[in-house]
Amino acid sequence: MRHLSIQTTTDKAFAIALALKGIDALGEVAGGLWLLLIDPRWLQGRVAALVAPELREDPHDFIAVHILHWAIHLRQHAVLFASVYLLSHGLTKLVVLVEIVRGRLWAYPGLIVLTALFAVYQLYHMAVTGLSPGYLALTLFDLLIIALTAVEYTKLRSHRRRGHCT
């Protein structure tokens, strides 16, 4: 079993990117579990209470109106879909990330493919709904992850071919 070795700037960037992806994956798993446990009516009540002061001050507040609209139209099937999506997304990333840290060669292309699929979905989402700074930043980060993973995978394969890693 080979653990990540941090020797170059690229190695450091890759390790930081993996840590950020890991934090993101843990957040998705936590969010997915949380969504499984909540009742949409409870969430609607909390959102309404949260935006009520702002709407009293400005009944046309763009953000508050849209958040309230989203909460009112939230349905159980949408919450279940979001929960399953977050859990599957987060757990899949966690498995691949753990296997990379454990030195499993298959996990590198796995992370590349998985991240590329998410990036394609994000690009599709932006094409359909419009450019979003958050989605754009996430997509650019995913492209960086793909590039860093490809560099590390190539380096690891080269070392293994030369017999430096077992």
N, CA, C and O atoms as a DFTB+ gen file, in Angstrom:
664 C
 N C O
     1  1       0.850      -1.171       0.000
     2  2       0.000       0.000       0.000
     3  2       0.899       1.238       0.000
     4  3       1.833       1.331       0.796
     5  1       0.614       2.184      -0.894
     6  2       1.390       3.410      -1.006
     7  2       0.520       4.585      -0.609
     8  3      -0.590       4.737      -1.120
     9  1       1.002       5.408       0.285
    10  2       0.298       6.625       0.657
    11  2       0.824       7.765      -0.201
    12  3       1.914       7.672      -0.765
    13  1       0.060       8.826      -0.297
    14  2       0.484       9.984      -1.073
    15  2       1.811      10.508      -0.555
    16  3       1.999      10.680       0.649
    17  1       2.727      10.758      -1.479
    18  2       3.974      11.406      -1.075
    19  2       3.916      12.841      -1.575
    20  3       3.517      13.104      -2.709
    21  1       4.314      13.752      -0.720
    22  2       4.246      15.168      -1.072
    23  2       5.676      15.669      -1.200
    24  3       6.368      15.896      -0.208
    25  1       6.106      15.838      -2.466
    26  2       7.471      16.255      -2.723
    27  2       7.544      17.538      -3.536
    28  3       8.412      18.377      -3.295
    29  1       6.645      17.696      -4.491
    30  2       6.706      18.848      -5.393
    31  2       5.521      19.790      -5.132
    32  3       4.617      19.480      -4.355
    33  1       5.554      20.921      -5.789
    34  2       4.447      21.869      -5.696
    35  2       3.165      21.241      -6.230
    36  3       2.087      21.451      -5.676
    37  1       3.285      20.478      -7.298
    38  2       2.119      19.785      -7.850
    39  2       1.559      18.790      -6.843
    40  3       0.344      18.671      -6.689
    41  1       2.452      18.072      -6.153
    42  2       2.002      17.135      -5.116
    43  2       1.231      17.876      -4.025
    44  3       0.186      17.413      -3.569
    45  1       1.754      19.026      -3.613
    46  2       1.089      19.815      -2.572
    47  2      -0.274      20.299      -3.049
    48  3      -1.256      20.227      -2.311
    49  1      -0.332      20.793      -4.283
    50  2      -1.606      21.266      -4.839
    51  2      -2.607      20.121      -4.927
    52  3      -3.790      20.298      -4.638
    53  1      -2.124      18.942      -5.329
    54  2      -2.990      17.766      -5.425
    55  2      -3.517      17.374      -4.046
    56  3      -4.700      17.071      -3.894
    57  1      -2.636      17.381      -3.039
    58  2      -3.057      17.027      -1.677
    59  2      -4.090      18.019      -1.148
    60  3      -5.061      17.616      -0.508
    61  1      -3.894      19.302      -1.406
    62  2      -4.853      20.317      -0.966
    63  2      -6.184      20.135      -1.693
    64  3      -7.251      20.213      -1.084
    65  1      -6.108      19.891      -3.002
    66  2      -7.333      19.686      -3.785
    67  2      -8.097      18.458      -3.290
    68  3      -9.324      18.486      -3.197
    69  1      -7.371      17.378      -2.972
    70  2      -8.029      16.178      -2.445
    71  2      -8.683      16.467      -1.094
    72  3      -9.788      15.996      -0.825
    73  1      -8.011      17.234      -0.252
    74  2      -8.578      17.580       1.047
    75  2      -9.861      18.398       0.863
    76  3     -10.857      18.152       1.543
    77  1      -9.836      19.360      -0.048
    78  2     -11.033      20.162      -0.308
    79  2     -12.160      19.304      -0.872
    80  3     -13.320      19.470      -0.492
    81  1     -11.821      18.385      -1.780
    82  2     -12.830      17.465      -2.320
    83  2     -13.389      16.586      -1.212
    84  3     -14.585      16.296      -1.194
    85  1     -12.540      16.161      -0.294
    86  2     -12.982      15.333       0.824
    87  2     -13.940      16.085       1.733
    88  3     -14.954      15.540       2.167
    89  1     -13.615      17.337       2.019
    90  2     -14.503      18.171       2.841
    91  2     -15.839      18.357       2.134
    92  3     -16.898      18.276       2.757
    93  1     -15.780      18.606       0.833
    94  2     -16.992      18.747       0.028
    95  2     -17.820      17.458       0.083
    96  3     -19.038      17.509       0.253
    97  1     -17.166      16.316      -0.061
    98  2     -17.870      15.030      -0.037
    99  2     -18.523      14.780       1.324
   100  3     -19.660      14.313       1.390
   101  1     -17.811      15.087       2.403
   102  2     -18.389      14.928       3.743
   103  2     -19.596      15.844       3.923
   104  3     -20.591      15.448       4.532
   105  1     -19.515      17.055       3.402
   106  2     -20.640      17.981       3.462
   107  2     -21.841      17.460       2.687
   108  3     -22.982      17.609       3.126
   109  1     -21.585      16.849       1.535
   110  2     -22.683      16.286       0.749
   111  2     -23.344      15.125       1.486
   112  3     -24.569      15.012       1.500
   113  1     -22.539      14.270       2.094
   114  2     -23.099      13.144       2.850
   115  2     -23.922      13.668       4.029
   116  3     -25.031      13.191       4.274
   117  1     -23.386      14.637       4.749
   118  2     -24.121      15.216       5.880
   119  2     -25.419      15.870       5.405
   120  3     -26.469      15.700       6.024
   121  1     -25.341      16.610       4.317
   122  2     -26.536      17.252       3.767
   123  2     -27.567      16.242       3.298
   124  3     -28.765      16.428       3.515
   125  1     -27.111      15.178       2.660
   126  2     -28.025      14.128       2.212
   127  2     -28.716      13.442       3.371
   128  3     -29.915      13.170       3.314
   129  1     -27.959      13.159       4.428
   130  2     -28.559      12.548       5.621
   131  2     -29.549      13.502       6.283
   132  3     -30.627      13.088       6.711
   133  1     -29.184      14.773       6.366
   134  2     -30.062      15.769       6.960
   135  2     -31.378      15.856       6.186
   136  3     -32.451      15.928       6.785
   137  1     -31.291      15.849       4.849
   138  2     -32.505      15.931       4.038
   139  2     -33.409      14.712       4.232
   140  3     -34.632      14.820       4.149
   141  1     -32.802      13.558       4.489
   142  2     -33.611      12.362       4.750
   143  2     -34.425      12.504       6.029
   144  3     -35.501      11.921       6.158
   145  1     -33.906      13.276       6.964
   146  2     -34.534      13.378       8.275
   147  2     -35.541      14.520       8.404
   148  3     -36.316      14.550       9.360
   149  1     -35.542      15.454       7.463
   150  2     -36.430      16.604       7.625
   151  2     -37.736      16.418       6.869
   152  3     -37.803      15.695       5.874
   153  1     -38.750      17.073       7.352
   154  2     -40.051      17.126       6.702
   155  2     -40.091      18.437       5.921
   156  3     -39.781      19.487       6.484
   157  1     -40.466      18.408       4.626
   158  2     -40.498      19.650       3.847
   159  2     -41.339      20.753       4.496
   160  3     -41.017      21.934       4.365
   161  1     -42.419      20.372       5.199
   162  2     -43.242      21.392       5.859
   163  2     -42.459      22.076       6.979
   164  3     -42.598      23.280       7.194
   165  1     -41.642      21.309       7.686
   166  2     -40.810      21.894       8.734
   167  2     -39.834      22.900       8.122
   168  3     -39.660      24.009       8.629
   169  1     -39.199      22.486       7.015
   170  2     -38.241      23.358       6.339
   171  2     -38.940      24.607       5.806
   172  3     -38.392      25.705       5.895
   173  1     -40.138      24.452       5.255
   174  2     -40.889      25.605       4.750
   175  2     -41.166      26.599       5.878
   176  3     -41.047      27.811       5.692
   177  1     -41.535      26.077       7.045
   178  2     -41.791      26.947       8.198
   179  2     -40.552      27.693       8.641
   180  3     -40.624      28.881       8.953
   181  1     -39.402      27.007       8.674
   182  2     -38.157      27.640       9.086
   183  2     -37.744      28.710       8.086
   184  3     -37.312      29.794       8.478
   185  1     -37.876      28.412       6.788
   186  2     -37.503      29.384       5.759
   187  2     -38.418      30.605       5.837
   188  3     -37.952      31.741       5.755
   189  1     -39.728      30.366       5.997
   190  2     -40.674      31.485       6.104
   191  2     -40.331      32.373       7.295
   192  3     -40.371      33.599       7.190
   193  1     -39.995      31.757       8.428
   194  2     -39.631      32.536       9.613
   195  2     -38.329      33.306       9.385
   196  3     -38.168      34.423       9.877
   197  1     -37.414      32.711       8.648
   198  2     -36.123      33.343       8.386
   199  2     -36.260      34.583       7.490
   200  3     -35.614      35.600       7.740
   201  1     -37.097      34.500       6.454
   202  2     -37.199      35.616       5.501
   203  2     -38.288      36.617       5.876
   204  3     -38.354      37.696       5.287
   205  1     -39.145      36.281       6.845
   206  2     -40.256      37.168       7.216
   207  2     -39.800      38.580       7.577
   208  3     -40.395      39.537       7.082
   209  1     -38.771      38.761       8.418
   210  2     -38.355      40.139       8.747
   211  2     -37.939      40.940       7.508
   212  3     -38.254      42.125       7.392
   213  1     -37.247      40.296       6.608
   214  2     -36.801      40.993       5.397
   215  2     -38.002      41.368       4.520
   216  3     -38.050      42.462       3.958
   217  1     -38.971      40.448       4.408
   218  2     -40.143      40.725       3.578
   219  2     -41.046      41.786       4.209
   220  3     -41.730      42.518       3.494
   221  1     -41.054      41.872       5.529
   222  2     -41.813      42.962       6.177
   223  2     -41.178      44.315       5.836
   224  3     -41.871      45.307       5.612
   225  1     -39.865      44.326       5.805
   226  2     -39.154      45.567       5.498
   227  2     -39.262      45.908       4.012
   228  3     -39.476      47.064       3.646
   229  1     -39.111      44.890       3.160
   230  2     -39.177      45.097       1.710
   231  2     -39.892      43.892       1.088
   232  3     -39.262      42.865       0.833
   233  1     -41.198      44.011       0.845
   234  2     -41.968      42.877       0.314
   235  2     -41.512      42.399      -1.068
   236  3     -41.922      41.331      -1.521
   237  1     -40.675      43.177      -1.729
   238  2     -40.209      42.800      -3.066
   239  2     -38.734      42.405      -3.084
   240  3     -38.122      42.340      -4.150
   241  1     -38.164      42.142      -1.912
   242  2     -36.752      41.747      -1.827
   243  2     -36.528      40.518      -2.708
   244  3     -37.134      39.469      -2.491
   245  1     -35.663      40.658      -3.688
   246  2     -35.460      39.622      -4.706
   247  2     -35.050      38.280      -4.091
   248  3     -35.647      37.247      -4.394
   249  1     -34.039      38.299      -3.236
   250  2     -33.513      37.053      -2.672
   251  2     -34.535      36.412      -1.743
   252  3     -34.791      35.212      -1.849
   253  1     -35.118      37.177      -0.842
   254  2     -36.084      36.631       0.114
   255  2     -37.301      36.056      -0.604
   256  3     -37.785      34.985      -0.238
   257  1     -37.801      36.759      -1.623
   258  2     -38.962      36.273      -2.381
   259  2     -38.641      34.947      -3.059
   260  3     -39.457      34.026      -3.040
   261  1     -37.454      34.844      -3.661
   262  2     -37.097      33.611      -4.366
   263  2     -36.837      32.449      -3.408
   264  3     -37.195      31.310      -3.707
   265  1     -36.229      32.721      -2.282
   266  2     -36.014      31.657      -1.288
   267  2     -37.351      31.146      -0.769
   268  3     -37.548      29.938      -0.641
   269  1     -38.264      32.054      -0.470
   270  2     -39.585      31.658       0.020
   271  2     -40.344      30.883      -1.059
   272  3     -40.986      29.876      -0.760
   273  1     -40.277      31.338      -2.293
   274  2     -40.929      30.649      -3.413
   275  2     -40.392      29.220      -3.542
   276  3     -41.158      28.273      -3.717
   277  1     -39.065      29.080      -3.452
   278  2     -38.447      27.751      -3.531
   279  2     -38.968      26.852      -2.407
   280  3     -39.329      25.701      -2.652
   281  1     -39.008      27.363      -1.199
   282  2     -39.429      26.560      -0.041
   283  2     -40.894      26.153      -0.147
   284  3     -41.244      25.018       0.176
   285  1     -41.747      27.058      -0.592
   286  2     -43.174      26.762      -0.699
   287  2     -43.422      25.643      -1.718
   288  3     -44.320      24.822      -1.533
   289  1     -42.638      25.615      -2.772
   290  2     -42.836      24.616      -3.826
   291  2     -42.033      23.336      -3.609
   292  3     -42.020      22.447      -4.461
   293  1     -41.376      23.253      -2.481
   294  2     -40.597      22.063      -2.151
   295  2     -41.538      20.903      -1.856
   296  3     -42.482      21.050      -1.081
   297  1     -41.290      19.777      -2.457
   298  2     -42.117      18.587      -2.277
   299  2     -41.262      17.445      -1.752
   300  3     -40.040      17.447      -1.904
   301  1     -41.910      16.482      -1.141
   302  2     -41.199      15.346      -0.551
   303  2     -40.342      14.615      -1.579
   304  3     -39.205      14.248      -1.280
   305  1     -40.867      14.397      -2.790
   306  2     -40.080      13.682      -3.801
   307  2     -38.830      14.473      -4.198
   308  3     -37.795      13.882      -4.505
   309  1     -38.922      15.790      -4.194
   310  2     -37.756      16.616      -4.512
   311  2     -36.705      16.502      -3.404
   312  3     -35.506      16.450      -3.679
   313  1     -37.163      16.463      -2.165
   314  2     -36.242      16.315      -1.036
   315  2     -35.573      14.946      -1.092
   316  3     -34.368      14.834      -0.865
   317  1     -36.347      13.904      -1.394
   318  2     -35.785      12.556      -1.501
   319  2     -34.766      12.487      -2.638
   320  3     -33.697      11.898      -2.480
   321  1     -35.095      13.084      -3.777
   322  2     -34.154      13.098      -4.902
   323  2     -32.864      13.806      -4.503
   324  3     -31.771      13.300      -4.759
   325  1     -32.987      14.963      -3.883
   326  2     -31.800      15.723      -3.472
   327  2     -30.976      14.915      -2.474
   328  3     -29.747      14.909      -2.539
   329  1     -31.651      14.235      -1.555
   330  2     -30.955      13.429      -0.561
   331  2     -30.177      12.292      -1.214
   332  3     -29.000      12.088      -0.916
   333  1     -30.831      11.557      -2.097
   334  2     -30.170      10.442      -2.788
   335  2     -29.015      10.958      -3.640
   336  3     -27.946      10.350      -3.682
   337  1     -29.238      12.085      -4.321
   338  2     -28.194      12.671      -5.151
   339  2     -26.980      13.037      -4.302
   340  3     -25.852      12.676      -4.638
   341  1     -27.211      13.749      -3.207
   342  2     -26.096      14.167      -2.351
   343  2     -25.373      12.971      -1.736
   344  3     -24.143      12.931      -1.714
   345  1     -26.130      12.006      -1.240
   346  2     -25.507      10.828      -0.625
   347  2     -24.686      10.038      -1.638
   348  3     -23.544       9.675      -1.355
   349  1     -25.248       9.767      -2.811
   350  2     -24.506       8.987      -3.808
   351  2     -23.283       9.752      -4.304
   352  3     -22.212       9.171      -4.481
   353  1     -23.440      11.036      -4.524
   354  2     -22.349      11.894      -4.975
   355  2     -21.233      11.929      -3.926
   356  3     -20.063      11.720      -4.247
   357  1     -21.604      12.193      -2.683
   358  2     -20.615      12.304      -1.608
   359  2     -19.937      10.988      -1.286
   360  3     -18.715      10.941      -1.144
   361  1     -20.713       9.912      -1.167
   362  2     -20.125       8.603      -0.841
   363  2     -19.198       8.109      -1.942
   364  3     -18.134       7.557      -1.661
   365  1     -19.597       8.303      -3.188
   366  2     -18.747       7.884      -4.311
   367  2     -17.413       8.629      -4.275
   368  3     -16.350       8.027      -4.433
   369  1     -17.480       9.938      -4.067
   370  2     -16.240      10.717      -3.987
   371  2     -15.382      10.267      -2.817
   372  3     -14.164      10.149      -2.953
   373  1     -16.000      10.014      -1.671
   374  2     -15.228       9.580      -0.505
   375  2     -14.504       8.264      -0.761
   376  3     -13.337       8.119      -0.398
   377  1     -15.179       7.311      -1.378
   378  2     -14.552       6.015      -1.677
   379  2     -13.342       6.217      -2.584
   380  3     -12.268       5.677      -2.317
   381  1     -13.508       6.980      -3.636
   382  2     -12.402       7.202      -4.581
   383  2     -11.258       7.949      -3.902
   384  3     -10.093       7.603      -4.099
   385  1     -11.573       8.958      -3.115
   386  2     -10.526       9.722      -2.432
   387  2      -9.754       8.857      -1.436
   388  3      -8.527       8.929      -1.372
   389  1     -10.465       8.046      -0.665
   390  2      -9.792       7.152       0.291
   391  2      -8.888       6.171      -0.449
   392  3      -7.775       5.892      -0.004
   393  1      -9.356       5.658      -1.556
   394  2      -8.540       4.702      -2.317
   395  2      -7.319       5.369      -2.955
   396  3      -6.283       4.725      -3.118
   397  1      -7.429       6.632      -3.311
   398  2      -6.249       7.355      -3.806
   399  2      -5.230       7.491      -2.682
   400  3      -4.041       7.245      -2.887
   401  1      -5.685       7.878      -1.503
   402  2      -4.775       8.020      -0.362
   403  2      -4.126       6.669      -0.041
   404  3      -2.975       6.620       0.391
   405  1      -4.852       5.595      -0.247
   406  2      -4.315       4.254       0.001
   407  2      -3.405       3.776      -1.141
   408  3      -2.829       2.691      -1.059
   409  1      -3.275       4.581      -2.201
   410  2      -2.369       4.246      -3.288
   411  2      -2.942       3.322      -4.334
   412  3      -2.179       2.712      -5.084
   413  1      -4.225       3.194      -4.417
   414  2      -4.864       2.329      -5.411
   415  2      -4.831       3.016      -6.770
   416  3      -5.429       4.076      -6.952
   417  1      -4.143       2.419      -7.705
   418  2      -3.956       3.013      -9.021
   419  2      -5.275       3.229      -9.757
   420  3      -5.421       4.233     -10.455
   421  1      -6.235       2.323      -9.622
   422  2      -7.515       2.437     -10.328
   423  2      -8.304       3.672      -9.901
   424  3      -9.141       4.165     -10.658
   425  1      -8.047       4.166      -8.713
   426  2      -8.831       5.282      -8.190
   427  2      -8.518       6.599      -8.905
   428  3      -9.369       7.488      -8.956
   429  1      -7.321       6.732      -9.452
   430  2      -6.968       7.967     -10.151
   431  2      -7.841       8.167     -11.395
   432  3      -8.472       9.216     -11.531
   433  1      -7.893       7.175     -12.315
   434  2      -8.819       7.353     -13.446
   435  2     -10.276       7.414     -12.972
   436  3     -11.108       8.078     -13.592
   437  1     -10.575       6.722     -11.877
   438  2     -11.926       6.792     -11.332
   439  2     -12.286       8.214     -10.925
   440  3     -13.386       8.686     -11.213
   441  1     -11.361       8.896     -10.256
   442  2     -11.604      10.280      -9.858
   443  2     -11.715      11.185     -11.082
   444  3     -12.541      12.098     -11.113
   445  1     -10.884      10.932     -12.084
   446  2     -10.935      11.744     -13.302
   447  2     -12.298      11.603     -13.975
   448  3     -12.924      12.602     -14.331
   449  1     -12.756      10.366     -14.149
   450  2     -14.048      10.126     -14.809
   451  2     -15.192      10.699     -13.981
   452  3     -16.067      11.382     -14.513
   453  1     -15.186      10.425     -12.698
   454  2     -16.243      10.907     -11.808
   455  2     -16.316      12.435     -11.830
   456  3     -17.398      13.009     -11.958
   457  1     -15.179      13.075     -11.708
   458  2     -15.139      14.539     -11.696
   459  2     -15.535      15.107     -13.056
   460  3     -16.208      16.136     -13.126
   461  1     -15.124      14.445     -14.134
   462  2     -15.504      14.897     -15.477
   463  2     -17.019      14.813     -15.667
   464  3     -17.623      15.708     -16.258
   465  1     -17.626      13.743     -15.168
   466  2     -19.084      13.618     -15.269
   467  2     -19.789      14.744     -14.513
   468  3     -20.765      15.312     -15.003
   469  1     -19.294      15.059     -13.331
   470  2     -19.887      16.155     -12.562
   471  2     -19.690      17.484     -13.290
   472  3     -20.599      18.313     -13.325
   473  1     -18.516      17.687     -13.865
   474  2     -18.246      18.932     -14.589
   475  2     -19.166      19.062     -15.802
   476  3     -19.670      20.148     -16.089
   477  1     -19.384      17.953     -16.513
   478  2     -20.288      17.982     -17.671
   479  2     -21.704      18.331     -17.220
   480  3     -22.383      19.131     -17.864
   481  1     -22.149      17.736     -16.120
   482  2     -23.481      18.063     -15.588
   483  2     -23.564      19.546     -15.223
   484  3     -24.557      20.212     -15.518
   485  1     -22.518      20.052     -14.584
   486  2     -22.509      21.453     -14.186
   487  2     -22.549      22.370     -15.411
   488  3     -23.234      23.393     -15.393
   489  1     -21.827      22.015     -16.467
   490  2     -21.862      22.807     -17.696
   491  2     -23.257      22.769     -18.316
   492  3     -23.767      23.787     -18.784
   493  1     -23.866      21.583     -18.313
   494  2     -25.230      21.450     -18.826
   495  2     -26.183      22.315     -18.001
   496  3     -27.013      23.038     -18.552
   497  1     -26.057      22.234     -16.692
   498  2     -26.923      23.016     -15.800
   499  2     -26.791      24.511     -16.090
   500  3     -27.792      25.224     -16.140
   501  1     -25.558      24.986     -16.282
   502  2     -25.344      26.405     -16.584
   503  2     -25.899      26.763     -17.958
   504  3     -26.408      27.867     -18.150
   505  1     -25.806      25.834     -18.921
   506  2     -26.338      26.100     -20.259
   507  2     -27.856      26.230     -20.218
   508  3     -28.429      27.030     -20.958
   509  1     -28.509      25.454     -19.365
   510  2     -29.964      25.462     -19.276
   511  2     -30.472      26.600     -18.404
   512  3     -31.444      27.265     -18.763
   513  1     -29.828      26.836     -17.262
   514  2     -30.351      27.802     -16.290
   515  2     -29.641      29.150     -16.317
   516  3     -30.107      30.109     -15.703
   517  1     -28.548      29.227     -17.005
   518  2     -27.792      30.473     -17.031
   519  2     -26.517      30.356     -16.211
   520  3     -26.394      29.508     -15.327
   521  1     -25.582      31.225     -16.529
   522  2     -24.287      31.207     -15.858
   523  2     -24.435      31.562     -14.387
   524  3     -25.067      32.556     -14.029
   525  1     -23.845      30.735     -13.553
   526  2     -23.874      30.955     -12.110
   527  2     -22.434      31.030     -11.620
   528  3     -21.639      30.140     -11.922
   529  1     -22.080      32.071     -10.870
   530  2     -20.699      32.166     -10.368
   531  2     -20.294      30.950      -9.533
   532  3     -19.156      30.489      -9.618
   533  1     -21.218      30.434      -8.730
   534  2     -20.921      29.259      -7.903
   535  2     -20.641      28.023      -8.751
   536  3     -19.661      27.313      -8.527
   537  1     -21.512      27.776      -9.725
   538  2     -21.309      26.613     -10.604
   539  2     -20.047      26.785     -11.442
   540  3     -19.316      25.823     -11.674
   541  1     -19.794      28.004     -11.894
   542  2     -18.588      28.252     -12.682
   543  2     -17.337      27.981     -11.852
   544  3     -16.407      27.331     -12.330
   545  1     -17.306      28.469     -10.618
   546  2     -16.156      28.229      -9.739
   547  2     -15.991      26.736      -9.462
   548  3     -14.875      26.216      -9.493
   549  1     -17.096      26.050      -9.193
   550  2     -17.048      24.611      -8.943
   551  2     -16.539      23.856     -10.165
   552  3     -15.740      22.929     -10.034
   553  1     -16.991      24.244     -11.341
   554  2     -16.555      23.584     -12.570
   555  2     -15.073      23.828     -12.824
   556  3     -14.354      22.907     -13.209
   557  1     -14.613      25.044     -12.616
   558  2     -13.185      25.338     -12.786
   559  2     -12.355      24.554     -11.776
   560  3     -11.282      24.053     -12.116
   561  1     -12.836      24.440     -10.541
   562  2     -12.146      23.646      -9.529
   563  2     -12.100      22.170      -9.956
   564  3     -11.073      21.509      -9.805
   565  1     -13.210      21.664     -10.485
   566  2     -13.238      20.275     -10.952
   567  2     -12.249      20.053     -12.103
   568  3     -11.601      19.008     -12.167
   569  1     -12.132      21.016     -12.998
   570  2     -11.165      20.895     -14.091
   571  2      -9.731      20.887     -13.553
   572  3      -8.875      20.173     -14.075
   573  1      -9.474      21.679     -12.515
   574  2      -8.169      21.665     -11.863
   575  2      -7.913      20.300     -11.224
   576  3      -6.809      19.763     -11.327
   577  1      -8.920      19.742     -10.570
   578  2      -8.800      18.410      -9.961
   579  2      -8.443      17.376     -11.035
   580  3      -7.567      16.536     -10.828
   581  1      -9.120      17.443     -12.169
   582  2      -8.853      16.498     -13.257
   583  2      -7.408      16.622     -13.715
   584  3      -6.721      15.613     -13.876
   585  1      -6.941      17.848     -13.926
   586  2      -5.564      18.057     -14.397
   587  2      -4.547      17.558     -13.368
   588  3      -3.602      16.854     -13.726
   589  1      -4.730      17.913     -12.108
   590  2      -3.792      17.485     -11.066
   591  2      -3.802      15.960     -10.894
   592  3      -2.755      15.345     -10.690
   593  1      -4.980      15.368     -10.976
   594  2      -5.082      13.911     -10.854
   595  2      -4.377      13.225     -12.012
   596  3      -3.694      12.221     -11.812
   597  1      -4.532      13.752     -13.217
   598  2      -3.864      13.173     -14.390
   599  2      -2.343      13.252     -14.244
   600  3      -1.636      12.301     -14.577
   601  1      -1.844      14.376     -13.749
   602  2      -0.396      14.526     -13.538
   603  2       0.096      13.518     -12.501
   604  3       1.095      12.835     -12.726
   605  1      -0.600      13.421     -11.367
   606  2      -0.194      12.485     -10.312
   607  2      -0.302      11.037     -10.775
   608  3       0.557      10.221     -10.443
   609  1      -1.329      10.710     -11.525
   610  2      -1.517       9.350     -12.033
   611  2      -0.387       8.976     -12.982
   612  3       0.157       7.875     -12.906
   613  1      -0.038       9.891     -13.869
   614  2       1.056       9.645     -14.811
   615  2       2.364       9.441     -14.066
   616  3       3.134       8.537     -14.389
   617  1       2.613      10.268     -13.084
   618  2       3.842      10.155     -12.291
   619  2       3.870       8.830     -11.521
   620  3       4.896       8.149     -11.492
   621  1       2.762       8.473     -10.910
   622  2       2.689       7.229     -10.137
   623  2       2.891       6.007     -11.031
   624  3       3.613       5.079     -10.666
   625  1       2.267       6.010     -12.174
   626  2       2.435       4.875     -13.107
   627  2       3.884       4.763     -13.566
   628  3       4.424       3.663     -13.682
   629  1       4.504       5.906     -13.825
   630  2       5.898       5.905     -14.250
   631  2       6.799       5.335     -13.157
   632  3       7.686       4.530     -13.442
   633  1       6.577       5.746     -11.913
   634  2       7.365       5.236     -10.783
   635  2       7.152       3.736     -10.614
   636  3       8.103       3.000     -10.351
   637  1       5.924       3.285     -10.761
   638  2       5.628       1.851     -10.585
   639  2       6.277       1.036     -11.689
   640  3       6.760      -0.069     -11.439
   641  1       6.295       1.567     -12.913
   642  2       6.933       0.846     -14.026
   643  2       8.434       0.700     -13.789
   644  3       9.033      -0.312     -14.153
   645  1       9.031       1.714     -13.180
   646  2      10.463       1.664     -12.901
   647  2      10.777       0.917     -11.625
   648  3      11.945       0.744     -11.278
   649  1       9.735       0.465     -10.911
   650  2       9.954      -0.332      -9.711
   651  2      10.186       0.464      -8.445
   652  3      10.672      -0.085      -7.457
   653  1       9.845       1.765      -8.448
   654  2      10.048       2.592      -7.271
   655  2       8.960       2.413      -6.230
   656  3       9.198       2.657      -5.047
   657  1       7.774       1.994      -6.639
   658  2       6.668       1.817      -5.703
   659  2       6.136       0.411      -5.848
   660  3       6.103      -0.140      -6.948
   661  1       5.726      -0.161      -4.754
   662  2       5.170      -1.500      -4.802
   663  2       3.695      -1.465      -4.592
   664  3       3.045      -2.511      -4.600
